[in-house]
Coordinates of C-alpha atoms and ligand atoms in Angstrom, one line a residue:
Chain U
X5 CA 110.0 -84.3 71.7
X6 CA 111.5 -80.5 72.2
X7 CA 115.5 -80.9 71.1
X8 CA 117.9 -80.4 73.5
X9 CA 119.1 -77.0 73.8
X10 CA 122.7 -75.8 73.5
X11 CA 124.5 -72.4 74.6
X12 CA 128.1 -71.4 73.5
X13 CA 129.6 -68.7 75.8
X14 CA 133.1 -66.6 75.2
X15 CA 134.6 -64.5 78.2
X16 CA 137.6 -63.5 78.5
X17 CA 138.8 -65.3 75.0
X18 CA 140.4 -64.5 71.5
X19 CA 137.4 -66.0 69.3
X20 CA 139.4 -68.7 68.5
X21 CA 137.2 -71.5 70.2
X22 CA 134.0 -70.5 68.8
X23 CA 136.0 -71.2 65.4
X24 CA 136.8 -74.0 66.6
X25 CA 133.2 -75.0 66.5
X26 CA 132.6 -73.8 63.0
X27 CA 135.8 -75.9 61.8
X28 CA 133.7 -79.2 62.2
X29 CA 132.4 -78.3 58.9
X30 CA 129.6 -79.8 57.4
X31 CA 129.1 -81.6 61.3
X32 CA 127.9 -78.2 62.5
X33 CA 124.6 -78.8 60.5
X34 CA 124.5 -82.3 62.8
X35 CA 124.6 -79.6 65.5
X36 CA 121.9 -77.3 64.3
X37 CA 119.6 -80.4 63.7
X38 CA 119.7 -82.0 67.2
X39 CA 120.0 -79.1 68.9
X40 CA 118.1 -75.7 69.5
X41 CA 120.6 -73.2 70.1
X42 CA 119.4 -70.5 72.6
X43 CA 122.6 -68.5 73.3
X44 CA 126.0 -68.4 70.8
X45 CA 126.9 -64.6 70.9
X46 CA 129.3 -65.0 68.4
X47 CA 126.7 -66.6 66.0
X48 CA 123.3 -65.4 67.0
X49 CA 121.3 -62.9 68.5
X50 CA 120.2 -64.1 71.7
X51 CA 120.9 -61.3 74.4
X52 CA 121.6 -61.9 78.2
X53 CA 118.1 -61.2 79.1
X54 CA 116.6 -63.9 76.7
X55 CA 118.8 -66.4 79.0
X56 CA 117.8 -64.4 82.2
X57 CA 114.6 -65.8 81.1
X58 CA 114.9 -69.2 80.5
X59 CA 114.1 -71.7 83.7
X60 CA 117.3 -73.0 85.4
X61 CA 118.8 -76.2 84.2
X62 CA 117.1 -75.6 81.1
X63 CA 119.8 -75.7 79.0
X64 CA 121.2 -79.6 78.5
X65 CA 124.8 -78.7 77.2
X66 CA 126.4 -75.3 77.3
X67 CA 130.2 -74.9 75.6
X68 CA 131.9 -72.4 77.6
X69 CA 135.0 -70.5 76.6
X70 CA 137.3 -67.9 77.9
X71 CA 138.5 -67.2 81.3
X72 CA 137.3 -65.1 84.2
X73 CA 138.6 -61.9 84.0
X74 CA 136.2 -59.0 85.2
X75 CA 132.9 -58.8 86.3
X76 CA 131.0 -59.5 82.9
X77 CA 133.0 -62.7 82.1
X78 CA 132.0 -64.0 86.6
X79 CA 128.3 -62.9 86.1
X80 CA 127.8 -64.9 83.1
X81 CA 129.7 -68.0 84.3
X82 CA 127.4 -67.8 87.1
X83 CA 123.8 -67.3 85.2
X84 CA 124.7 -70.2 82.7
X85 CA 125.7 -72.8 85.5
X86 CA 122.4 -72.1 86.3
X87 CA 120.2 -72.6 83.8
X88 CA 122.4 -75.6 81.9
X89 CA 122.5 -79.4 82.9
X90 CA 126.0 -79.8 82.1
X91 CA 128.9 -77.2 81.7
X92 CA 131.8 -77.5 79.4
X93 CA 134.7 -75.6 80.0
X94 CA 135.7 -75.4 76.5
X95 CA 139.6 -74.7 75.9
X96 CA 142.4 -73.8 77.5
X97 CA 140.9 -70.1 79.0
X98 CA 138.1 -71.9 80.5
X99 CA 139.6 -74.9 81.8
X100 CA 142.8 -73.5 83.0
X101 CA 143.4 -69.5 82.2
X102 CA 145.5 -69.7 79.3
X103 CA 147.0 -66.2 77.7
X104 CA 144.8 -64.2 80.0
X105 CA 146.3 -65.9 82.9
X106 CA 149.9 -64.8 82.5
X107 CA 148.5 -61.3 83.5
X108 CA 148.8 -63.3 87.2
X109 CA 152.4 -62.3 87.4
X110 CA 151.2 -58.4 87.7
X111 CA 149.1 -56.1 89.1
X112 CA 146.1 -54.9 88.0
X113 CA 147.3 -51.4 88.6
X114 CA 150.4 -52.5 86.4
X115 CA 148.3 -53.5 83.5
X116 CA 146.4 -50.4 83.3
X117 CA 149.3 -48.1 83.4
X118 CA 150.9 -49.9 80.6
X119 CA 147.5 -49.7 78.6
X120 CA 145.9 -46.2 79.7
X121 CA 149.4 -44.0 80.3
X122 CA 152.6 -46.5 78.9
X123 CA 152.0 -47.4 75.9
X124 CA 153.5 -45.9 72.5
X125 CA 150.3 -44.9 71.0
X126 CA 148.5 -43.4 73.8
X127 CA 147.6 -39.8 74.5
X128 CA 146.1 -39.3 78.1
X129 CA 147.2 -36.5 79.9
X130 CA 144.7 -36.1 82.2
X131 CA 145.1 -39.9 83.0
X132 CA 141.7 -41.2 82.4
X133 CA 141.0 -44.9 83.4
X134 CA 137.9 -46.3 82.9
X135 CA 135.5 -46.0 86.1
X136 CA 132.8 -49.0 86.5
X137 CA 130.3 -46.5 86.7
X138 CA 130.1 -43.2 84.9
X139 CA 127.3 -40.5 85.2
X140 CA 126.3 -38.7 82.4
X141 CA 123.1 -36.6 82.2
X142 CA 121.3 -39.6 80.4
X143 CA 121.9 -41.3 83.7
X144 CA 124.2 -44.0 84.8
X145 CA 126.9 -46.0 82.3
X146 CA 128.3 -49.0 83.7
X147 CA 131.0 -51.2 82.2
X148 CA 132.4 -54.5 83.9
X149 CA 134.7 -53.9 87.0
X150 CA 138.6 -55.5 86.0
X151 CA 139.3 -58.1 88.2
X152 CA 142.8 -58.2 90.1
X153 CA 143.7 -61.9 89.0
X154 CA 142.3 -63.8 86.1
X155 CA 140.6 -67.4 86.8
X156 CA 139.6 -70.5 85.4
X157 CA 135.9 -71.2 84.8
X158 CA 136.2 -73.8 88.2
X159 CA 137.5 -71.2 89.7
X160 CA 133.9 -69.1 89.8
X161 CA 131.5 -72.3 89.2
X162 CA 131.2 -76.0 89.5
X163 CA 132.4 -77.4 86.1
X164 CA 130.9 -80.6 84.7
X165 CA 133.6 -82.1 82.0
X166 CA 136.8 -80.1 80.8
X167 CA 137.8 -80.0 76.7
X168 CA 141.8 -78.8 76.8
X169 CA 143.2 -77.0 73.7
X170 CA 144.3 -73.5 72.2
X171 CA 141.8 -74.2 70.7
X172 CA 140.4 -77.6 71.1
X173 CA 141.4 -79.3 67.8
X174 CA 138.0 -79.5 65.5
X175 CA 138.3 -83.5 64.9
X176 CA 138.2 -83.7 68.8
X177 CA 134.9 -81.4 69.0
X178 CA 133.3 -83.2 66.3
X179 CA 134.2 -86.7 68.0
X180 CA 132.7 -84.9 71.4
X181 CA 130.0 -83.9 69.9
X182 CA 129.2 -86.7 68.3
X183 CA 129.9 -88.5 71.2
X184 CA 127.5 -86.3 73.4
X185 CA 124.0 -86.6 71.2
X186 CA 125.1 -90.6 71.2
X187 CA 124.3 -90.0 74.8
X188 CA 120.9 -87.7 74.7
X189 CA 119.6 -89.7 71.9
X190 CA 120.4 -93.6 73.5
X191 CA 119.6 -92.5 77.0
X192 CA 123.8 -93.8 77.6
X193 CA 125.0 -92.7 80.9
X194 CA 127.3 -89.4 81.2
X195 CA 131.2 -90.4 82.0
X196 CA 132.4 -89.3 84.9
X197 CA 132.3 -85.7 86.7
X198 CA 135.4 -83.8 85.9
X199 CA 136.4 -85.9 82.8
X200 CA 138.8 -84.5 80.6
X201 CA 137.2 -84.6 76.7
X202 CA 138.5 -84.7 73.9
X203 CA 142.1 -85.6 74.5
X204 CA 144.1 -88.4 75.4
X205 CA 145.9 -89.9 78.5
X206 CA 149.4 -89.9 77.9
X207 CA 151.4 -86.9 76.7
X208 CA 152.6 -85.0 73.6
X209 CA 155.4 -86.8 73.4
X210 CA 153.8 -90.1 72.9
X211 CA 152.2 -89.1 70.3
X212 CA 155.4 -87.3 68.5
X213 CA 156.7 -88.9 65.7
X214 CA 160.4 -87.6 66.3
X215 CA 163.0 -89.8 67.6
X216 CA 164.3 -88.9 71.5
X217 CA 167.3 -89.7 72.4
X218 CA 167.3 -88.1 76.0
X219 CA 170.4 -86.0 75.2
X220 CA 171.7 -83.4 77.3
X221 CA 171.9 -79.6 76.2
X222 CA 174.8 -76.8 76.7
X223 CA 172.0 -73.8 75.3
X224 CA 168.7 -73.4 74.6
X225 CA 167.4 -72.0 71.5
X226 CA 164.9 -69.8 70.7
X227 CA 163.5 -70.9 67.4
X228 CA 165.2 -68.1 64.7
X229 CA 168.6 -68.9 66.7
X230 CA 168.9 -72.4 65.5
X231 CA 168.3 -74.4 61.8
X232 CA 165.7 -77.4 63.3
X233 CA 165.9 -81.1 62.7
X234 CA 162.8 -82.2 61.4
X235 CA 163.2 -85.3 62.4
X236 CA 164.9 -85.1 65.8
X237 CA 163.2 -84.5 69.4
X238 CA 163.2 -80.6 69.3
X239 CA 164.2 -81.0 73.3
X240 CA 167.4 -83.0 72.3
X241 CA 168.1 -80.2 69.9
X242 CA 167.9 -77.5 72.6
X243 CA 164.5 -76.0 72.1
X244 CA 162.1 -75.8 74.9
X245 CA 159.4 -78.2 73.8
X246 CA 156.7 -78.1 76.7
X247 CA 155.3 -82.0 75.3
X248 CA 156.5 -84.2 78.5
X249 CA 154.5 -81.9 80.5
X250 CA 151.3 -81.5 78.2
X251 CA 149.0 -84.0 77.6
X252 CA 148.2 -85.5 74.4
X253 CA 145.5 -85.6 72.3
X254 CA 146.3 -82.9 69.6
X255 CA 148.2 -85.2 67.8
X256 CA 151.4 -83.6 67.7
X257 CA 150.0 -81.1 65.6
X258 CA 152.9 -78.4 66.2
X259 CA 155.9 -80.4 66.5
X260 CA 154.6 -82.0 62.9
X261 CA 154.9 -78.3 62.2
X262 CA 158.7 -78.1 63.1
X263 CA 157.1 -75.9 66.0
X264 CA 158.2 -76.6 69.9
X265 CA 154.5 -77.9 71.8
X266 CA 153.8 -75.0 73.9
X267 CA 151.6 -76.5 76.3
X268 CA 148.3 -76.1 74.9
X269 CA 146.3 -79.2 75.7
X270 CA 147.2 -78.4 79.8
X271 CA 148.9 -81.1 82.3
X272 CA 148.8 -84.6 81.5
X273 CA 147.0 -87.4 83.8
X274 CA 148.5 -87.3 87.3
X275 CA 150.5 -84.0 87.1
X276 CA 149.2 -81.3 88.9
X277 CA 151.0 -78.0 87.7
X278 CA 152.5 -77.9 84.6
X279 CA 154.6 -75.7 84.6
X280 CA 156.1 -77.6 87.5
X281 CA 156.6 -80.6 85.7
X282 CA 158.2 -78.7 82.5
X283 CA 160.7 -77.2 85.5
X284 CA 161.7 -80.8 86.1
X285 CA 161.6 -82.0 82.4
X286 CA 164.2 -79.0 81.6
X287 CA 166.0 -79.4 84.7
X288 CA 167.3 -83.3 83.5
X289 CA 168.3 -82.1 80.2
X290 CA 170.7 -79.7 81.2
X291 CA 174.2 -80.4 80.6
X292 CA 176.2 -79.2 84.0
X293 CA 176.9 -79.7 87.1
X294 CA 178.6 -76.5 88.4
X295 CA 176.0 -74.3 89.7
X296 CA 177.5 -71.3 87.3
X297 CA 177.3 -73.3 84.0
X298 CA 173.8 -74.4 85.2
X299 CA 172.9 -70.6 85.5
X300 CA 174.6 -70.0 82.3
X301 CA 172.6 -72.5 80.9
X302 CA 169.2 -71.7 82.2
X303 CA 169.6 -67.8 81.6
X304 CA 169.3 -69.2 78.0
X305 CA 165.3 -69.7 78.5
X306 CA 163.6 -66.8 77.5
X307 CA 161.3 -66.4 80.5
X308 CA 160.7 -69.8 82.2
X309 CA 157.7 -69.1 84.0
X310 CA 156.0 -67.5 81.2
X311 CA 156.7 -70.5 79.0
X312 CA 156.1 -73.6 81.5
X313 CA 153.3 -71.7 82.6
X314 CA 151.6 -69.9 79.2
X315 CA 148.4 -72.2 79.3
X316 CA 148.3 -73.1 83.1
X317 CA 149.0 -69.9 85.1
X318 CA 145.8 -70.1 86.8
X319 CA 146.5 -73.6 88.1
X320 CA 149.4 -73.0 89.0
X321 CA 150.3 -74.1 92.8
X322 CA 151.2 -71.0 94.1
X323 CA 148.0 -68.9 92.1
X324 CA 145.5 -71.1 93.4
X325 CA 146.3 -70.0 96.8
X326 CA 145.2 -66.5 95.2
X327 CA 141.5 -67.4 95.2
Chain C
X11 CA 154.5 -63.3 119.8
X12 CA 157.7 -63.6 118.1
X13 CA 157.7 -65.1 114.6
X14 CA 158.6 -68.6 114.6
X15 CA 159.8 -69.8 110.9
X16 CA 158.0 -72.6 109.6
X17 CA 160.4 -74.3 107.8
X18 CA 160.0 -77.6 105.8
X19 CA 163.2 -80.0 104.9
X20 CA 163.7 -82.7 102.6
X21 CA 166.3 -84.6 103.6
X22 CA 168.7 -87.5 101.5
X23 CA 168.0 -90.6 103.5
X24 CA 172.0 -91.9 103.0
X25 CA 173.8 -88.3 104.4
X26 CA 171.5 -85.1 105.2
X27 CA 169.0 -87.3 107.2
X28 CA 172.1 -89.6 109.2
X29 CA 174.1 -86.1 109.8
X30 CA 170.6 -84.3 111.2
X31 CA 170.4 -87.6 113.3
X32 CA 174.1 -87.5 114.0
X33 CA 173.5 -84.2 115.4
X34 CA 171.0 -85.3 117.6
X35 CA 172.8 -88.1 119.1
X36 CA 175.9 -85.8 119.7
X37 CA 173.4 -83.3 121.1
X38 CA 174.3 -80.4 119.1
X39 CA 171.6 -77.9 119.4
X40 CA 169.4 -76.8 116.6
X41 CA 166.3 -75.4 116.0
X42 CA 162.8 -77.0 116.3
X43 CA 161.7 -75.0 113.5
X44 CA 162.5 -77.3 111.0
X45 CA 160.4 -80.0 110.4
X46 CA 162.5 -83.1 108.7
X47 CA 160.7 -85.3 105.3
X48 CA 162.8 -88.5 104.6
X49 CA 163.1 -89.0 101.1
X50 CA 165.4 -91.6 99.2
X51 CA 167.2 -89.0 97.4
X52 CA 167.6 -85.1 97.1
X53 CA 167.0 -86.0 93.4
X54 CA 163.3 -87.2 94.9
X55 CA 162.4 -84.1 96.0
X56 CA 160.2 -82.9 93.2
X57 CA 159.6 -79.1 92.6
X58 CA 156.3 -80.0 93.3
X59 CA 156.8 -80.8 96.5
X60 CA 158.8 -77.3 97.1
X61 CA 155.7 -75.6 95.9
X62 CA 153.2 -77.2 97.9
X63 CA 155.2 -76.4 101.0
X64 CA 155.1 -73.0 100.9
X65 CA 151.7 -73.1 99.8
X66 CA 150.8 -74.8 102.3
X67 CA 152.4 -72.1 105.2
X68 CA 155.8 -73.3 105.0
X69 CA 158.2 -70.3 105.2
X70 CA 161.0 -71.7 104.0
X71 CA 162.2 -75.0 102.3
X72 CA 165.6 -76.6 103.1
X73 CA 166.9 -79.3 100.4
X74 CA 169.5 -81.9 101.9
X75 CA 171.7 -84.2 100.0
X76 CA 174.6 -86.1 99.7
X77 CA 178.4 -84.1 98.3
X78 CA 178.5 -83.7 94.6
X79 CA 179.8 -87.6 93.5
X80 CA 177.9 -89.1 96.4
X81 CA 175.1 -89.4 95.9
X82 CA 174.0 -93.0 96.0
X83 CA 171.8 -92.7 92.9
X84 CA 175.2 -91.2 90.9
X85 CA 173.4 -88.0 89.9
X86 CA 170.4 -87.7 91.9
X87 CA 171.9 -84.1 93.9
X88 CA 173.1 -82.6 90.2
X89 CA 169.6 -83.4 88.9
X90 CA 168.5 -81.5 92.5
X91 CA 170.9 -78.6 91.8
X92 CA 169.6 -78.1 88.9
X93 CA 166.1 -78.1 89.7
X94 CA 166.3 -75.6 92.3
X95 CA 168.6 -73.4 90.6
X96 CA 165.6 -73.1 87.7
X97 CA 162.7 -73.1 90.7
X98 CA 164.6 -70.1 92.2
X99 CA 164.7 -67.8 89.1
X100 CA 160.7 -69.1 88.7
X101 CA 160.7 -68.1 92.5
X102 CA 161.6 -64.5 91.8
X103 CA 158.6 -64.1 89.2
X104 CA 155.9 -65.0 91.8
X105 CA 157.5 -62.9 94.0
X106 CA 158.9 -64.9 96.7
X107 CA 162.4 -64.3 97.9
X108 CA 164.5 -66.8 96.8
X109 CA 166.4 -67.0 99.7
X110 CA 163.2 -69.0 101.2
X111 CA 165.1 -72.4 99.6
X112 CA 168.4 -73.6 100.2
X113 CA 169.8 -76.5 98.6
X114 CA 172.8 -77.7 101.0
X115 CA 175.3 -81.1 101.1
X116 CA 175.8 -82.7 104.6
X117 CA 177.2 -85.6 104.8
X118 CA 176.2 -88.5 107.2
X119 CA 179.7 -87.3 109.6
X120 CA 178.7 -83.7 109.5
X121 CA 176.6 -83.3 112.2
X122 CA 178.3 -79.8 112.9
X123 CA 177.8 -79.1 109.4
X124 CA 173.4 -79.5 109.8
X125 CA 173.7 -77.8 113.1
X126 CA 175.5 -74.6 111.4
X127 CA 173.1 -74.6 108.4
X128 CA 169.9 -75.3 110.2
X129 CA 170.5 -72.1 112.5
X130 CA 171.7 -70.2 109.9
X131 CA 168.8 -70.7 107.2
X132 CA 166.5 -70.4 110.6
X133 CA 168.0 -67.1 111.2
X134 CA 167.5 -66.2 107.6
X135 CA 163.8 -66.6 107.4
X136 CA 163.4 -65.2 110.5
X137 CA 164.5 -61.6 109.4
X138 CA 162.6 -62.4 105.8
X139 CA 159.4 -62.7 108.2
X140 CA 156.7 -65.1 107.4
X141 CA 155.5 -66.0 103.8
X142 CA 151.9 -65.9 104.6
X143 CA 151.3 -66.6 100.8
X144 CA 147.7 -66.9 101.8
X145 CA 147.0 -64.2 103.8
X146 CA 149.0 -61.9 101.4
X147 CA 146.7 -62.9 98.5
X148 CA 143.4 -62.6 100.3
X149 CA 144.1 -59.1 100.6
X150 CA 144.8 -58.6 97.6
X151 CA 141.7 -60.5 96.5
X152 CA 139.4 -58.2 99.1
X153 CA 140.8 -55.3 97.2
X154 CA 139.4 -56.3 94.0
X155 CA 136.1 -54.5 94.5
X156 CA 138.0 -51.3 95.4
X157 CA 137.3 -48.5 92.7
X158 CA 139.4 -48.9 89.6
X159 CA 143.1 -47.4 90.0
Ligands
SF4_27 S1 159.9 -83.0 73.6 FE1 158.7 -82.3 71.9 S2 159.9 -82.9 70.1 FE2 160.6 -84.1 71.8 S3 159.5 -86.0 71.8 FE3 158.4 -84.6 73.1 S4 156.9 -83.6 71.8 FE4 158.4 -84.5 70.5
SF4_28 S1 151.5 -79.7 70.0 FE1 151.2 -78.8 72.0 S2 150.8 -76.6 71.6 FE2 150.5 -77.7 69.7 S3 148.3 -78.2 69.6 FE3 149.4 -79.9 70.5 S4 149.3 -79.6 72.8 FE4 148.8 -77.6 71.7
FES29 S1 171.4 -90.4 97.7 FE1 171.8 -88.6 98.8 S2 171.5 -87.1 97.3 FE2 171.1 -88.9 96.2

């Protein structure tokens, strides 16, 4: 029997996810032996056309990481939900904008006038920005046209299952993984459309060691302002800790760090914006009820919508309208 | 046609509600622009809720509850306060004008009190004009194929 193929894609991502894949260790050799892979640009050869080629839904399983920011990154999305059975949005970029997505809260035309003019180390006095076609005497050169907002891979394309993480922790790929050729190879039936992998149903917090004791705050802290508690809820202690609004399935693994959750693994079960839930999670922890103290007190959050929303901004209630 | 202000309020089942109503029954006059959600407790209303209101069209939210020490959940309308104090500075980074969401106390006496704010934050959104979140994205979405910069 042929083996199943498998694609990896990145768009509009760091790199971090496809090391996530490589940090199953000695599993990715499971990989390699089940599977044929016929597309992983950050590992192999394969070029668009070679995947231009292939029939559609030929693919069984393709891994798809990054968001959707230009042209390149939609184009892509679009050829690989056609040719693969099921699609993966693979981390935080994929399944919900992440980094990329906090561009939301500009412009386009912002962005590149920080980049091509603003910027420290930039020379460009004749204020050249980069044109999605240029002609040369060799003909035309075309580079991929920036889109105005940044989007989630279901944003573009009908997404099968959803993996959440900056990046997806490696135990949780390898369980999915493992998981996923249980399936091909024992004809088992596929969970549910729109299933969240590799994570859990409850949140961060439920899986934090720390004791919470629900205190109220006078400040927040940023983290070189203040000597943590290991031991304590870092919320009790004043540091915006974005675990009752993320879901679990990390296993705590920065607030084991002495670091504050940031939100990585996207909202928990039933909670449609994160960033939303964080506003009320923050909201019962400060210590006032005079409307200046409360000011006083929030000023003290460096950039609330930048934090609640770091992983999410393209879910967010208000951005969605901007499809 | 004039602008008519959309405008969504959650109102505190024990005072905001029974003052709207009170105003009503005393026939006070207030605008029909303002389309009243019973909830338990202005500590009910979730920012969520806020949110999908005005993504929904609303042009305005309006937040009623009971007089600080009221409340009949002890601190349901600090929890409130606080809420919307932290939506509104979120508010501002999306760009919506923050004056699109007033948090107010009425009591269940002050009927006078609902019909002076309802006018009043009517007025308001009337001179902001209408949110049209969605329409004002859309274009901005349709420019997206325009030639770079
Ligand atoms: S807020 Fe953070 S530190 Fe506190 S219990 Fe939740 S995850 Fe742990
Ligand atoms: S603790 Fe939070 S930020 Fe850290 S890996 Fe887990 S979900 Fe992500
Ligand atoms: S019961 Fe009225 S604000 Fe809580």
């Amino acid at each position: 029997m042929a083996k199943p193929k498998l694609a990896l894609y990145w768009a509009a991502s760091c790199g971090g996810c496809d090391v996530a894949v490589l940090d199953i260790e000695v599993k990715i050799l499971d990989v390699a032996a089940f599977f044929d892979i016929v597309f992983w640009p950050c590992a192999t050869d394969f070029k668009y056309k070679d995947v231009e080629a292939m029939p559609d839904k030929s693919i069984t399983l393709c891994l798809f990481n990054g968001s959707i920011r230009n042209s390149e990154n939609e184009k892509l999305a679009k050829l690989l939900r056609a040719k693969s059975v099921v699609l993966v949005a693979f981390g935080s970029c994929a399944q919900e904008g992440c980094i990329p997505a906090l561009a939301n809260l500009t412009t386009k035309e912002a962005i590149f006038k920080t980049v091509y003019l603003d910027t420290p180390s930039t020379h460009n006095p004749d204020k050249i920005f980069p044109q999605p076609v240029t002609k040369v005497k060799e003909g035309d050169l075309e580079i991929p046209v920036f889109w105005e907002k940044v989007k989630s891979l279901d944003q573009v394309v009908d997404v099968d299952y959803y993996i959440p993480g900056c990046p997806p922790q490696s135990t949780q790929v390898a369980a999915v993984i493992e998981a996923v050729i249980d399936i091909l190879k024992n004809g088992k039936p596929l969970p549910p459309k729109g299933t969240i992998l590799g994570a859990g149903d409850k949140t961060c917090c439920d899986e934090c060691p720390r004791t919470r004791k629900e205190k109220k705050v006078k400040q927040f802290y940023r983290l070189h302002e203040i000597l943590i508690n290991p031991d304590e809820c870092l919320l009790d202690q004043g540091i915006v800790c974005m675990g009752p609004a993320t879901r679990s399935g990390c296993g705590a693994l920065c607030v084991k760090a002495n670091v504050p959750c940031r939100g990585c693994y996207g909202a928990p079960p039933n909670v449609h914006d994160q960033g939303l839930k964080m506003l009320s999670a923050i909201s019962s922890v400060i210590d006032a009820q005079e409307p200046d103290e409360i000011d006083k007190i929030i000023n003290t959050i460096a950039d609330p919508t930048g934090t609640f929303y770091r992983f999410s901004m393209a879910h967010s209630t208000l951005k969605i309208a901007d499809l | 046609m004039a602008f008519e202000p959309r405008i969504v309020a959650f109102f505190c089942n024990w005072c905001t509600y029974t003052g709207a109503d009170l105003a009503g029954v005393s026939r006070l006059k207030s605008p029909a622009n303002i389309r009243i959600i019973r909830t338990m407790c202005s500590g009910r209303v979730d920012p969520s809720f806020i949110m999908k209101a005005f993504e929904l069209g609303a042009d305005g939210v309006l937040i009623g509850g009971c007089h600080p020490g009221d409340c009949h959940y002890a601190e349901g309308n600090y929890k409130a306060l606080r809420r919307v104090h932290l939506l509104k500075k979120m508010m501002r980074s999306f760009g919506i004008d923050e004056k699109r969401l007033r948090l107010e106390w009425i009591s269940a006496s002050e009927g006078d009190v609902y019909q002076h704010v309802a006018t009043e934050f009517t007025q308001t959104i009337r001179s902001l004009g209408p949110l049209n979140w969605k329409q004002h994205v859309d274009q901005k979405s349709s420019s997206e194929q325009a030639v770079v910069v």
